Structure formats: structure tokens, C-alpha cells
PDB file of C-alpha atoms in Angstrom:
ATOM      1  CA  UNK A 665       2.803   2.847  -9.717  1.00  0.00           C
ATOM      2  CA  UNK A 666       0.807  -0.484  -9.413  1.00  0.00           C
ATOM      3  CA  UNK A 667      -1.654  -1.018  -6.418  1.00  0.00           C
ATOM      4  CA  UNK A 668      -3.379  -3.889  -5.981  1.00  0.00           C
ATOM      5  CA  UNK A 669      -6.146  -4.873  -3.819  1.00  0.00           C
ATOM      6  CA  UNK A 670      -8.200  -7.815  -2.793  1.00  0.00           C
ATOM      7  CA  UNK A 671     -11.256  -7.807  -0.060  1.00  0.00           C
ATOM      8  CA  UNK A 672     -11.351 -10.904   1.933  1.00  0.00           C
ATOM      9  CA  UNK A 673     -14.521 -10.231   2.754  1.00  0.00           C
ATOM     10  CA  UNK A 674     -17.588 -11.122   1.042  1.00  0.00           C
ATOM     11  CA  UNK A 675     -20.015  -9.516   0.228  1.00  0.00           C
ATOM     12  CA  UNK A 676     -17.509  -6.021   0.238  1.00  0.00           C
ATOM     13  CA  UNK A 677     -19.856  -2.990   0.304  1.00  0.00           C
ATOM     14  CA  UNK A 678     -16.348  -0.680   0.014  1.00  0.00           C
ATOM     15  CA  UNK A 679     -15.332   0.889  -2.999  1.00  0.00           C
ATOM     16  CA  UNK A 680     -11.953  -0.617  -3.554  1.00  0.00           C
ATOM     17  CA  UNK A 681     -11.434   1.978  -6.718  1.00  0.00           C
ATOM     18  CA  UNK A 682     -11.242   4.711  -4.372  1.00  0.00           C
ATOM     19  CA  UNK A 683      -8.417   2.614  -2.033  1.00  0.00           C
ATOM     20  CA  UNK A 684      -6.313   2.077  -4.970  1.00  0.00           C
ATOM     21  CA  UNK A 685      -7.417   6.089  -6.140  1.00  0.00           C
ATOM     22  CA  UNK A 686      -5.791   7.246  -2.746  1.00  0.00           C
ATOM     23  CA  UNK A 687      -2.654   4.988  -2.170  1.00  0.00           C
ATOM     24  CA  UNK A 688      -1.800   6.355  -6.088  1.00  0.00           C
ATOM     25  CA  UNK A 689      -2.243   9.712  -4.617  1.00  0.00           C
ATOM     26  CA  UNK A 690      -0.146   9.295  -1.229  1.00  0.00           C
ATOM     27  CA  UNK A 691       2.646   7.525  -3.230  1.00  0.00           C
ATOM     28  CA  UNK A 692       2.929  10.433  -5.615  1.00  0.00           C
ATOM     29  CA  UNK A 693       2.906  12.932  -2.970  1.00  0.00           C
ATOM     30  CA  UNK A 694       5.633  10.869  -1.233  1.00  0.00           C
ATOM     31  CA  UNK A 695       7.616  10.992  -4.406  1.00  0.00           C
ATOM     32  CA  UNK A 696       7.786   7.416  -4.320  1.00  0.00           C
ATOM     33  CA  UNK A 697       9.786   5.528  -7.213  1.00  0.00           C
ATOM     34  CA  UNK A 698       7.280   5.502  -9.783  1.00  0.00           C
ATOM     35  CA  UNK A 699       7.887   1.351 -10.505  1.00  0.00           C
ATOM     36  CA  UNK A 700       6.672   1.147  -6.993  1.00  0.00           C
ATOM     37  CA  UNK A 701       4.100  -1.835  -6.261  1.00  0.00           C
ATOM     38  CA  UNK A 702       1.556  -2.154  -2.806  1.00  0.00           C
ATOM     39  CA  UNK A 703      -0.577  -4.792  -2.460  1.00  0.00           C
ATOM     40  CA  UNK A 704      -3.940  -3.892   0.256  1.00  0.00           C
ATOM     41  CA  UNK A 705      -5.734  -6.723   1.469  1.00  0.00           C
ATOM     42  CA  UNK A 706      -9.229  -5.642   3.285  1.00  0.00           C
ATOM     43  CA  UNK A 707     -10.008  -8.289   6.084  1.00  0.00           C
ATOM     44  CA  UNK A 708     -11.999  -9.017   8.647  1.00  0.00           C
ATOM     45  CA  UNK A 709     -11.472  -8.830  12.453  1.00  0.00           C
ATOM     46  CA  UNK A 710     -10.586 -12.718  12.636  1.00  0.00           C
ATOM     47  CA  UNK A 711      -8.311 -12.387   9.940  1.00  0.00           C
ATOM     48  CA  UNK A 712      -6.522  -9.335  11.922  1.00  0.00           C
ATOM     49  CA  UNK A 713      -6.659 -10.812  14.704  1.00  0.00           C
ATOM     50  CA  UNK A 714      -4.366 -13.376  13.330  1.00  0.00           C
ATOM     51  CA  UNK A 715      -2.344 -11.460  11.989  1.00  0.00           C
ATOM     52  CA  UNK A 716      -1.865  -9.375  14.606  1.00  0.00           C
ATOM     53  CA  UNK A 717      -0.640 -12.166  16.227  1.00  0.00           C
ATOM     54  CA  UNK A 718       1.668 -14.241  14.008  1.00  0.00           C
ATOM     55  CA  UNK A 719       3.613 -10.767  13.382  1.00  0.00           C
ATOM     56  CA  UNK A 720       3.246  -8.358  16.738  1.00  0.00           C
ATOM     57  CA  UNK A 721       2.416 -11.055  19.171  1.00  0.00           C
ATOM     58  CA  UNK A 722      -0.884  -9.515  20.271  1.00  0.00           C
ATOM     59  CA  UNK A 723      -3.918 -11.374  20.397  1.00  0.00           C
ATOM     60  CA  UNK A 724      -6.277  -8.966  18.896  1.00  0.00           C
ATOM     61  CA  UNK A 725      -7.392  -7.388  15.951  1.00  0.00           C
ATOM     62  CA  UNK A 726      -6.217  -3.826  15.254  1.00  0.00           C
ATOM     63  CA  UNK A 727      -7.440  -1.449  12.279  1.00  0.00           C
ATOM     64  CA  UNK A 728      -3.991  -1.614  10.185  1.00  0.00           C
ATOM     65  CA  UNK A 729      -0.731  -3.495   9.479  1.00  0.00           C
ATOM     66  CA  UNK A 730       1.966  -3.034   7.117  1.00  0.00           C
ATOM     67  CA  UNK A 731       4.396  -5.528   5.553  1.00  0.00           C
ATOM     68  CA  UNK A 732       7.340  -3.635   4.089  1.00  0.00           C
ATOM     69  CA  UNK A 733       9.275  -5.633   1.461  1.00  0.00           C
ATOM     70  CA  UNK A 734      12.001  -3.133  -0.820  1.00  0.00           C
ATOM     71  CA  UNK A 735      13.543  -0.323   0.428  1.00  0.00           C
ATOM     72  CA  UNK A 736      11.614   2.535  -1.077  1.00  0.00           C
ATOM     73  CA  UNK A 737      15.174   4.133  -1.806  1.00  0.00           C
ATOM     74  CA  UNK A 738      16.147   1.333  -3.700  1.00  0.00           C
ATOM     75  CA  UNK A 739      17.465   1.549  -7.331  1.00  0.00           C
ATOM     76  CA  UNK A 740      15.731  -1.576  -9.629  1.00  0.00           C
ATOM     77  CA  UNK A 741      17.158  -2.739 -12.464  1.00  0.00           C
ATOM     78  CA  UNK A 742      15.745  -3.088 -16.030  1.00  0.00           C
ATOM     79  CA  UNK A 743      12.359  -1.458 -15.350  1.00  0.00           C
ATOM     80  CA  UNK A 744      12.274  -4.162 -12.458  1.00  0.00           C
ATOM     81  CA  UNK A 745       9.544  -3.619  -9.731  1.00  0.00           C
ATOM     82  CA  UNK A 746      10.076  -2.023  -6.154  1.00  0.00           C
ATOM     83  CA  UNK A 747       7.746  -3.640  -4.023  1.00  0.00           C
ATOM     84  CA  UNK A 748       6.678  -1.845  -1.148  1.00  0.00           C
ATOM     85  CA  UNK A 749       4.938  -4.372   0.592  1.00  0.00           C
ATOM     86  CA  UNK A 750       0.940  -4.766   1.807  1.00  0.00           C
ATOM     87  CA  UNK A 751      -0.889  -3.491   3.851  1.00  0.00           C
ATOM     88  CA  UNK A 752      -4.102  -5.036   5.850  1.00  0.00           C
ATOM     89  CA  UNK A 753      -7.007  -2.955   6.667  1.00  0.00           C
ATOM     90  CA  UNK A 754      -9.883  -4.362   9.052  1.00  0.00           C
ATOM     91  CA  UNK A 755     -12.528  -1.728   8.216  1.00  0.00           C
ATOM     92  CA  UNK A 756     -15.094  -3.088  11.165  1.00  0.00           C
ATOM     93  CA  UNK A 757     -12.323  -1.861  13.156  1.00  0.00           C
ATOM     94  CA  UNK A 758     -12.353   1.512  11.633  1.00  0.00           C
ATOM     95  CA  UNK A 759     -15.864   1.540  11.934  1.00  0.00           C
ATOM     96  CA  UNK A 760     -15.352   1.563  15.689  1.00  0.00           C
ATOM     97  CA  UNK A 761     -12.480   3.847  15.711  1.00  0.00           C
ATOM     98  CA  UNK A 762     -14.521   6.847  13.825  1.00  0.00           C
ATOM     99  CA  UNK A 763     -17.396   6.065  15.975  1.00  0.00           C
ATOM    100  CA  UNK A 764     -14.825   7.104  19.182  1.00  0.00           C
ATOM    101  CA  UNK A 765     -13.242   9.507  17.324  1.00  0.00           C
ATOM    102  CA  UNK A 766     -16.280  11.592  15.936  1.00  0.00           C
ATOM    103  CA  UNK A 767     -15.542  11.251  12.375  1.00  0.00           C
ATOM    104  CA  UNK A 768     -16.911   9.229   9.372  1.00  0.00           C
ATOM    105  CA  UNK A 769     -15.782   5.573   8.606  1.00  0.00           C
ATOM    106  CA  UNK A 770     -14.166   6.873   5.409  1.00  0.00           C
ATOM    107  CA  UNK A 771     -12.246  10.078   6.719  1.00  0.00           C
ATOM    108  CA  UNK A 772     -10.810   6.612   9.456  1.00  0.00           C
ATOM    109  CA  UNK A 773      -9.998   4.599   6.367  1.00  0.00           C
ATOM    110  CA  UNK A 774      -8.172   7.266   4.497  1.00  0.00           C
ATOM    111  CA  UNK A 775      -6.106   7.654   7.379  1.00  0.00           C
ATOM    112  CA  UNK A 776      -5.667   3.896   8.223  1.00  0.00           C
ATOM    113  CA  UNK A 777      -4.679   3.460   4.363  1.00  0.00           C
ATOM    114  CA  UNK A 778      -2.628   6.863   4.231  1.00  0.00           C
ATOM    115  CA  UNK A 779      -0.552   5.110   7.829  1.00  0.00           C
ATOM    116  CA  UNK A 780       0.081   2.019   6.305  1.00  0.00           C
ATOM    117  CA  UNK A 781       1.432   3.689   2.507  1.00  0.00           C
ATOM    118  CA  UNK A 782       3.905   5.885   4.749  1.00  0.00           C
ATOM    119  CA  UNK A 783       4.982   2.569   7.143  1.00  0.00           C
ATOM    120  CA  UNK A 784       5.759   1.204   3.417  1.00  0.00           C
ATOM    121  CA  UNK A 785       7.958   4.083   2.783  1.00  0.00           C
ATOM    122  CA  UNK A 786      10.061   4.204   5.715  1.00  0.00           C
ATOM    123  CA  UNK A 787       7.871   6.155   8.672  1.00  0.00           C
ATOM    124  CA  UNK A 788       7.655   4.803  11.753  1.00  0.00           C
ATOM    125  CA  UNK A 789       6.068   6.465  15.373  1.00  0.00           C
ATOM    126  CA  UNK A 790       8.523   4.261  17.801  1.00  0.00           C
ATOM    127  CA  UNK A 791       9.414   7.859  18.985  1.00  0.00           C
ATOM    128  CA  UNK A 792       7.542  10.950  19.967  1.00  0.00           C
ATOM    129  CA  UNK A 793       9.490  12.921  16.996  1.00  0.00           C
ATOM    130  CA  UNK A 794       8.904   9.940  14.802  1.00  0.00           C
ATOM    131  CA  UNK A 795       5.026  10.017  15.529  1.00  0.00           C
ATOM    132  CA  UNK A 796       4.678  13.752  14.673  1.00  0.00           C
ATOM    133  CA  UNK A 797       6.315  14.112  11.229  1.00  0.00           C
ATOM    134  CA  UNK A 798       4.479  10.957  10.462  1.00  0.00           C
ATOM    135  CA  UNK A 799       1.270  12.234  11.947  1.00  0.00           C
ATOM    136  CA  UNK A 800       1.664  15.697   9.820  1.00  0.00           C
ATOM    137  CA  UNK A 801       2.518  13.290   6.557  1.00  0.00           C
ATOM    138  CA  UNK A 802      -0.684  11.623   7.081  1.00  0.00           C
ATOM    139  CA  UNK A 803      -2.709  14.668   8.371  1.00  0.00           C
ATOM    140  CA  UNK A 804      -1.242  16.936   5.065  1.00  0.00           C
ATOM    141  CA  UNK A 805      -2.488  13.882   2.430  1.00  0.00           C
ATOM    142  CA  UNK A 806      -5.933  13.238   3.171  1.00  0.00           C
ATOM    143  CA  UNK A 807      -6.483  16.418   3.611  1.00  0.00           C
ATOM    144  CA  UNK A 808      -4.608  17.550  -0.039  1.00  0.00           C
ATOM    145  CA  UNK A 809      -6.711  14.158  -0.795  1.00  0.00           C
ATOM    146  CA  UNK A 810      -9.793  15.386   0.364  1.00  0.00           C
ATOM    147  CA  UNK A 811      -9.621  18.346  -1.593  1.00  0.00           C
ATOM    148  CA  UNK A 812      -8.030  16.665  -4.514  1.00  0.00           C
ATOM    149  CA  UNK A 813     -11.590  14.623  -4.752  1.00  0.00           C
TER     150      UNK A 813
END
């Protein structure tokens, strides 16, 4: 499995080793095709905030969004690539999300990264039943994740 990141921000006081560590991790545990590719761009609120917009049509930032290309499911040819998609992390957004939810900046990205991996792969929260087998996906790997570290 490939995984490649990029911080558009500058300087980035992150450890992007330990992003690419954990999508590795959440792919294999997802039993995703193992010539599967992610891309994880780390940006800042402006950049979200554009995002957010030119995709979802809401002017604001928000802590993650995923870009699904293949079909996890899919069947390459010739050793050919299956490219997931990316993924876009604002982590001053997480920042404020860990503040409200009483939990450190890293335990919010592992989740925000762990979300976006599983949108990749097919999960989606557009229902209640939806939400809660993708909320006990995420909720089971950083915590197998946590201990795995």
C-alpha cells in the first residue's frame, strides 16, 4: 500500500511519518487491496475553506474531506494501482474540535485521518445505521492503533 502525503503548510510542526504509519494501519485492518494508493494533503483553514466550498457548497472550513477515486472492490490489472483517493485534513480545526471534545489534538487527528481512510473505502454516515458501523470502524482502529503504538 502506498500513502502519500504533503503539508501545505509551512512551517509543519506534525509528524507526517506517523499519518502515513496510521492510514497503512487502517488500510490493512480494512483488508484493503494491497496495490491500494491515498494521497493526504494537510491544509490550512483557508485552504478548507475552499474546498469545502468548490465540493459541498459550504462556505467554511471543516476538519476533513475525502476524494474517492477507484472503487476499493475493484480488480487492477498488471500490478496496476487502485487509487483510493485523498483526503484533506485542516489540523487547526482539529485543534478546536479536541479542545470541545476533551481529548488531545492527536487522539482528533487519528480519528479525522481514520474517517477519511474509511470514506475512501466505501463508508458513508448519510444514515443513522450508516453512521454507527462507521463510527465503531473508526472507534475499533485507533483504538487497535493506539495500542498497536
Amino acid at each position: 500500500m502506498k500513502v502519500w502525503i504533503v503539508s501545505h503548510r509551512d512551517p509543519e510542526p506534525l509528524n507526517l511519518e506517523a499519518f502515513v504509519n496510521l492510514a497503512r494501519f487502517a488500510l490493512e485492518r480494512e483488508a484493503a487491496p494491497t496495490n491500494s494508493e491515498v494521497s493526504i494533503a494537510i491544509v490550512d483553514n483557508d485552504e478548507m475553506a475552499d474546498l469545502n466550498k468548490a465540493y459541498r457548497e459550504l462556505d467554511e472550513p471543516t476538519d476533513v474531506l475525502s476524494f474517492p477515486y477507484d472503487e476499493p472492490t475493484m480488480v487492477a490489472q498488471d500490478d496496476e494501482p487502485i487509487v483510493l483517493g485523498d483526503i484533506a485534513i485542516a489540523p487547526d480545526i482539529a485543534e478546536t474540535n479536541a479542545s470541545e471534545l476533551g481529548h488531545t489534538v492527536e487522539h482528533e487527528l487519528n480519528h479525522l485521518l481514520v474517517h477519511g481512510i474509511l470514506h475512501l473505502l466505501g463508508y458513508d454516515h448519510e444514515h443513522d445505521e450508516d453512521a454507527h458501523v462507521m463510527q465503531t470502524r473508526q472507534t475499533v482502529i485507533v483504538q487497535a492503533w493506539t495500542i498497536h503504538v
